[in-house]
Coordinates of C-alpha atoms and ligand atoms in Angstrom, one line a residue:
X1 CA 0.3 142.5 20.9
X2 CA 1.5 146.0 22.6
X3 CA 1.4 149.5 21.7
X4 CA 3.6 152.3 22.7
X5 CA 1.5 155.5 23.2
X6 CA 2.2 159.2 23.7
X7 CA 0.0 161.6 25.3
X8 CA 0.5 165.4 25.0
X9 CA -2.6 167.3 24.6
X10 CA -2.1 170.0 27.0
X11 CA 0.0 169.6 30.6
X12 CA 0.8 166.0 30.6
X13 CA 3.8 164.5 28.4
X14 CA 3.6 160.7 29.0
X15 CA 4.7 158.0 27.0
X16 CA 3.5 154.1 27.9
X17 CA 3.9 150.7 26.6
X18 CA 0.6 148.5 27.1
X19 CA -0.5 145.1 26.4
X20 CA -4.3 143.8 26.8
X21 CA -4.1 142.9 30.3
X22 CA -1.3 145.3 31.6
X23 CA 1.1 148.3 31.6
X24 CA 4.5 147.4 30.6
X25 CA 6.1 150.8 31.5
X26 CA 5.1 154.5 31.7
X27 CA 6.9 157.6 32.0
X28 CA 5.6 161.0 32.6
X29 CA 6.9 164.7 32.9
X30 CA 4.4 166.8 33.6
X31 CA 4.3 170.6 32.5
X32 CA 3.5 172.7 35.5
X33 CA 3.0 176.4 35.1
X34 CA 4.7 178.6 37.4
X35 CA 2.0 181.2 37.2
X36 CA -1.2 181.4 35.8
X37 CA -2.7 178.9 34.1
X38 CA -1.3 176.9 30.9
X39 CA 0.4 178.7 28.3
X40 CA 0.2 176.8 24.8
X41 CA 3.6 177.8 23.8
X42 CA 5.4 177.0 26.9
X43 CA 3.7 173.6 27.2
X44 CA 4.8 172.9 23.8
X45 CA 8.3 173.9 24.4
X46 CA 8.4 171.9 27.7
X47 CA 7.0 169.0 25.5
X48 CA 9.6 169.1 22.9
X49 CA 12.4 169.7 25.7
X50 CA 11.4 166.2 27.4
X51 CA 9.6 164.2 24.7
X52 CA 13.2 162.5 24.2
X53 CA 13.6 161.7 27.5
X54 CA 10.1 160.1 28.0
X55 CA 10.3 158.1 25.2
X56 CA 13.7 156.7 26.1
X57 CA 12.6 155.8 29.6
X58 CA 10.0 153.4 28.0
X59 CA 12.2 152.3 25.4
X60 CA 14.9 151.4 28.1
X61 CA 12.0 149.1 29.7
X62 CA 13.1 146.6 26.6
X63 CA 9.6 145.5 25.8
X64 CA 8.7 145.4 22.4
X65 CA 5.8 147.2 20.5
X66 CA 3.8 146.5 17.4
X67 CA 2.3 150.0 16.6
X68 CA 2.5 153.6 17.6
X69 CA -0.3 156.0 19.0
X70 CA -0.4 159.5 19.6
X71 CA -3.0 161.8 21.0
X72 CA -4.4 163.4 17.6
X73 CA -6.9 166.0 19.6
X74 CA -8.4 167.5 20.6
X75 CA -5.9 169.5 22.5
X76 CA -3.4 172.5 22.3
X77 CA -2.5 172.7 18.7
X78 CA 1.6 173.5 19.5
X79 CA 1.3 170.6 22.0
X80 CA -0.3 168.3 19.7
X81 CA 2.1 168.7 16.9
X82 CA 5.3 168.2 19.0
X83 CA 4.1 164.9 20.2
X84 CA 2.6 163.8 16.8
X85 CA 6.4 164.6 15.2
X86 CA 7.8 162.2 17.8
X87 CA 5.4 159.5 17.1
X88 CA 5.5 159.5 13.5
X89 CA 9.6 159.4 13.8
X90 CA 9.2 156.2 16.0
X91 CA 6.5 154.4 14.0
X92 CA 9.0 155.0 11.0
X93 CA 12.2 154.1 12.4
X94 CA 10.4 150.9 14.1
X95 CA 8.5 150.3 10.8
X96 CA 5.2 149.8 12.7
X97 CA 1.6 151.1 12.0
X98 CA 0.6 154.6 13.5
X99 CA -2.6 155.3 15.3
X100 CA -4.0 158.5 15.5
X101 CA -6.4 158.5 18.8
X102 CA -9.0 160.9 20.1
X103 CA -8.1 161.9 23.7
X104 CA -11.8 161.9 24.6
X105 CA -12.1 158.5 23.6
X106 CA -9.1 157.3 25.3
X107 CA -10.4 158.9 28.8
X108 CA -13.5 156.5 28.0
X109 CA -11.5 153.1 27.0
X110 CA -8.9 153.6 30.0
X111 CA -11.7 153.5 32.4
X112 CA -13.9 151.0 30.6
X113 CA -10.4 148.7 30.7
X114 CA -9.7 149.5 34.4
X115 CA -13.4 148.9 35.7
X116 CA -14.7 146.2 33.6
X117 CA -18.0 148.2 32.6
X118 CA -19.1 147.2 29.2
X119 CA -21.3 149.8 27.8
X120 CA -21.5 152.9 30.0
X121 CA -23.0 156.5 30.3
X122 CA -19.7 158.0 30.5
X123 CA -19.3 161.9 32.4
X124 CA -16.2 163.1 30.8
X125 CA -14.9 166.1 33.1
X126 CA -11.4 167.8 32.5
X127 CA -10.0 170.8 32.1
X128 CA -11.0 171.6 28.8
X129 CA -14.2 169.4 28.5
X130 CA -17.4 168.7 30.4
X131 CA -19.2 166.0 28.0
X132 CA -21.9 163.4 28.8
X133 CA -21.2 160.3 26.2
X134 CA -22.7 156.9 25.4
X135 CA -22.3 154.6 22.8
X136 CA -25.0 154.6 20.0
X137 CA -25.2 153.3 16.4
X138 CA -21.6 152.9 15.8
X139 CA -20.1 155.6 17.7
X140 CA -19.9 157.6 21.0
X141 CA -22.5 160.1 20.9
X142 CA -22.3 163.5 22.9
X143 CA -25.8 163.6 24.9
X144 CA -25.0 166.7 26.6
X145 CA -21.9 169.2 27.0
X146 CA -20.8 172.5 28.3
X147 CA -21.6 175.4 26.3
X148 CA -18.7 177.5 27.6
X149 CA -15.9 176.5 29.7
X150 CA -14.8 173.2 30.8
X151 CA -15.8 172.3 34.9
X152 CA -11.9 172.0 35.5
X153 CA -10.7 174.9 33.6
X154 CA -13.6 176.9 35.9
X155 CA -12.1 175.4 38.9
X156 CA -8.7 176.1 38.0
X157 CA -9.5 179.9 37.1
X158 CA -11.6 180.5 40.6
X159 CA -8.8 178.9 42.1
X160 CA -6.0 181.3 40.8
X161 CA -8.8 184.0 41.9
X162 CA -8.2 182.6 45.6
X163 CA -4.7 182.7 44.9
X164 CA -4.3 179.0 44.8
X165 CA -1.7 177.8 42.7
X166 CA -2.4 175.4 39.2
X167 CA -4.4 173.0 39.2
X168 CA -7.3 174.8 41.5
X169 CA -9.5 171.7 41.4
X170 CA -8.2 169.5 44.1
X171 CA -7.4 172.5 46.6
X172 CA -11.3 173.7 45.9
X173 CA -12.1 170.2 46.9
X174 CA -10.1 170.1 50.0
X175 CA -11.7 173.7 51.2
X176 CA -14.9 172.4 50.4
X177 CA -14.7 169.9 52.8
X178 CA -14.7 172.3 55.5
X179 CA -17.4 174.3 54.3
X180 CA -20.5 174.7 56.6
X181 CA -23.1 176.6 54.9
X182 CA -24.8 176.5 51.5
X183 CA -24.8 179.9 49.5
X184 CA -27.3 180.4 46.7
X185 CA -25.5 180.1 43.2
X186 CA -26.8 180.0 39.6
X187 CA -27.7 176.7 38.6
X188 CA -27.6 176.6 34.7
X189 CA -28.6 173.5 32.8
X190 CA -30.4 174.4 29.5
X191 CA -31.7 171.0 27.7
X192 CA -28.6 168.4 28.1
X193 CA -26.1 171.1 28.2
X194 CA -24.6 173.1 30.9
X195 CA -23.1 176.5 31.2
X196 CA -20.5 177.4 34.1
X197 CA -19.5 181.0 33.4
X198 CA -22.4 182.5 35.3
X199 CA -21.9 180.2 38.2
X200 CA -18.2 181.1 38.2
X201 CA -18.7 184.7 38.2
X202 CA -21.4 184.5 41.1
X203 CA -19.1 182.2 43.2
X204 CA -16.1 185.0 42.8
X205 CA -18.9 187.9 44.0
X206 CA -19.4 185.6 46.9
X207 CA -16.2 185.3 48.3
X208 CA -16.7 189.3 49.1
X209 CA -19.1 188.6 51.7
X210 CA -18.8 184.7 53.0
X211 CA -15.9 182.5 53.9
X212 CA -14.1 180.7 50.7
X213 CA -14.7 177.6 52.2
X214 CA -18.6 178.1 52.0
X215 CA -18.3 179.4 48.7
X216 CA -16.0 176.3 47.3
X217 CA -18.8 174.0 49.0
X218 CA -21.6 175.5 47.3
X219 CA -19.5 175.9 43.9
X220 CA -19.0 172.2 43.8
X221 CA -22.6 171.4 45.0
X222 CA -23.9 173.2 42.2
X223 CA -21.8 172.4 39.7
X224 CA -21.8 168.6 40.3
X225 CA -25.5 168.7 40.6
X226 CA -25.7 170.2 37.0
X227 CA -23.4 167.3 36.0
X228 CA -25.1 164.6 37.5
X229 CA -28.6 165.8 36.3
X230 CA -27.2 165.8 32.5
X231 CA -25.9 162.2 33.4
X232 CA -29.1 160.8 34.9
X233 CA -31.0 161.9 32.0
X234 CA -28.6 160.4 29.5
X235 CA -29.0 157.2 31.4
X236 CA -32.8 157.4 31.4
X237 CA -32.9 158.0 27.7
X238 CA -30.5 155.3 26.7
X239 CA -31.8 152.8 29.2
X240 CA -28.1 151.9 30.2
X241 CA -27.4 150.8 33.7
X242 CA -23.4 151.8 34.1
X243 CA -22.0 155.3 34.7
X244 CA -18.4 155.8 34.3
X245 CA -16.6 158.8 35.2
X246 CA -13.5 160.2 33.3
X247 CA -11.1 162.8 33.0
X248 CA -9.3 164.9 35.6
X249 CA -11.9 166.2 37.7
X250 CA -13.4 162.6 37.9
X251 CA -10.8 162.5 40.8
X252 CA -12.9 164.4 42.8
X253 CA -14.7 162.1 45.7
X254 CA -17.5 164.6 46.4
X255 CA -18.4 164.0 42.4
X256 CA -18.1 160.4 42.6
X257 CA -20.4 160.3 45.9
X258 CA -23.0 162.2 44.1
X259 CA -22.7 160.0 40.9
X260 CA -22.9 156.9 43.1
X261 CA -26.0 157.8 44.6
X262 CA -27.7 158.7 41.5
X263 CA -27.0 155.3 40.0
X264 CA -27.8 153.6 43.5
X265 CA -31.4 155.2 43.3
X266 CA -32.0 154.0 39.7
X267 CA -30.6 150.5 39.9
X268 CA -27.8 151.4 38.1
X269 CA -23.7 150.8 38.6
X270 CA -21.2 153.5 39.4
X271 CA -17.9 152.7 38.0
X272 CA -14.7 155.0 38.9
X273 CA -11.0 153.7 37.8
X274 CA -8.0 153.8 39.6
X275 CA -6.8 157.4 40.4
X276 CA -4.1 157.6 38.2
X277 CA -6.2 157.0 35.2
X278 CA -8.3 160.2 35.8
X279 CA -5.8 162.7 34.3
X280 CA -3.9 162.3 31.3
X281 CA -1.5 159.7 30.9
X282 CA 0.1 157.7 28.1
X283 CA -1.7 154.4 29.3
X284 CA -4.9 155.5 27.9
X285 CA -3.4 156.7 24.6
X286 CA -1.3 153.3 24.2
X287 CA -4.5 150.9 25.0
X288 CA -6.9 152.8 23.0
X289 CA -4.1 152.5 20.1
X290 CA -4.2 148.9 20.8
X291 CA -8.1 148.5 20.4
X292 CA -7.3 150.5 17.0
X293 CA -4.7 148.4 15.6
X294 CA -6.6 145.3 16.1
X295 CA -9.6 147.0 14.1
X296 CA -7.0 148.2 11.4
X297 CA -7.6 151.8 12.2
X298 CA -4.3 153.0 11.4
X299 CA -2.8 156.2 9.5
X300 CA -0.5 156.7 6.7
X301 CA 2.2 159.5 8.1
X302 CA 0.9 161.9 5.3
X303 CA -2.6 161.7 6.7
X304 CA -1.8 162.2 10.2
X305 CA -2.2 165.8 10.8
X306 CA -3.2 166.9 14.1
X307 CA -6.7 168.2 15.2
X308 CA -7.2 170.6 18.0
X309 CA -11.1 170.5 17.6
X310 CA -11.3 166.4 17.2
X311 CA -14.7 165.4 18.2
X312 CA -15.2 161.9 19.3
X313 CA -18.6 161.2 17.6
X314 CA -16.2 161.8 14.6
X315 CA -14.7 158.1 15.1
X316 CA -16.1 154.8 14.7
X317 CA -16.3 152.5 17.3
X318 CA -16.1 148.5 16.2
X319 CA -15.3 147.1 19.1
X320 CA -18.2 147.7 21.3
Ligands
ATP1 P1 -8.9 167.4 28.4 O1 -7.8 167.4 27.1 O2 -9.3 166.0 28.6 O3 -9.6 168.5 28.7 P2 -7.0 168.0 30.8 O4 -5.8 168.5 30.0 O5 -7.8 169.0 31.1 O6 -7.6 167.1 29.7 P3 -7.0 166.2 32.9 O7 -5.9 165.7 33.5 O8 -8.0 165.2 32.1 O9 -6.2 167.1 32.0 O10 -7.9 166.9 33.8 C1 -7.3 168.3 34.5 C2 -8.3 168.8 35.6 O11 -8.7 168.1 36.4 C3 -7.9 170.0 36.0 O12 -8.9 171.1 35.8 C4 -7.7 170.1 37.5 O13 -8.1 171.0 38.3 C5 -8.7 168.8 37.8 N1 -8.8 167.9 39.1 C6 -7.8 167.3 39.2 N2 -8.1 166.6 40.4 C7 -9.3 167.3 40.6 C8 -10.1 167.1 41.9 N3 -9.9 166.4 43.0 N4 -11.4 167.8 41.9 C9 -11.9 168.5 40.9 N5 -10.7 168.5 40.0 C10 -9.5 168.1 39.9
FE2_2 FE1 -7.5 164.7 29.6

């Protein structure tokens, strides 16, 4: 069995054909804003300009497929609609089932697939999202999440403030490595939820009187400690002994190190997939589509509307 999957919730436009044990083909043409952050309409225009090319590339591999999957949400409405339209056309043209995939769940499933962990507490940290998830009673439940902006967007905004090109996350990581002095910044955990906006404002202010390296370092220490605290509490609460990192910010080595230390201290195991699976990619949609196909989670074309606010706990997970 193989599925062709298309991802296009925001900046990434990527298609892949995936089977149970390998990626047969993958092609990506990312949208990279020239200035500022991601503009939804410009990103959607990029996707419609290039989606034919991306799909053509994976079809040219000659690998056949038994279904088509697409990122149904959450994400930017105009981007989601562009990708869904292409997926519907493909499914109809090839007369194969259509699967609508929740983007958050795809981040978790590709991580489980690539690392071999079974039933983890997942810290899912990307541009728009910051959530701690774990499987319980048939679904991935959200144990904690950001109350305002995602950690990735927060880092990207701070990066733009420093004059760095989008995405700022990796550049802030590099600057933080040169930091020497910890500056006191807000640390905001409310119950199991997180808030990053106050921390970001304080970090901006701190740049007036401190070297940017020290501010980046302190910002990362605080934001990541907040994320690790909530993750640890979800592990204690659920009794799970595996921790998985997912989403673009997961590529950050300092965050990985902090999670690894937390896991070691409680006799748990920390799992991080290969770098290419942190950010958005077609393979994660195709692989989750494969799981859905196996369990009959397919859509009629007339019921395949996108859902920009699609929450992971709306989806039954029969495979765990
Ligand atoms: P989602 O729809 O899941 O929110 P997304 O569109 O934000 O996804 P991802 O590829 O999952 O896309 O994540 C992108 C984010 O990851 C950006 O905010 C980027 O700055 C951040 N990022 C990438 N590498 C690093 C890094 N090394 N350190 C910190 N942040 C990083
Ligand atoms: Fe993502």
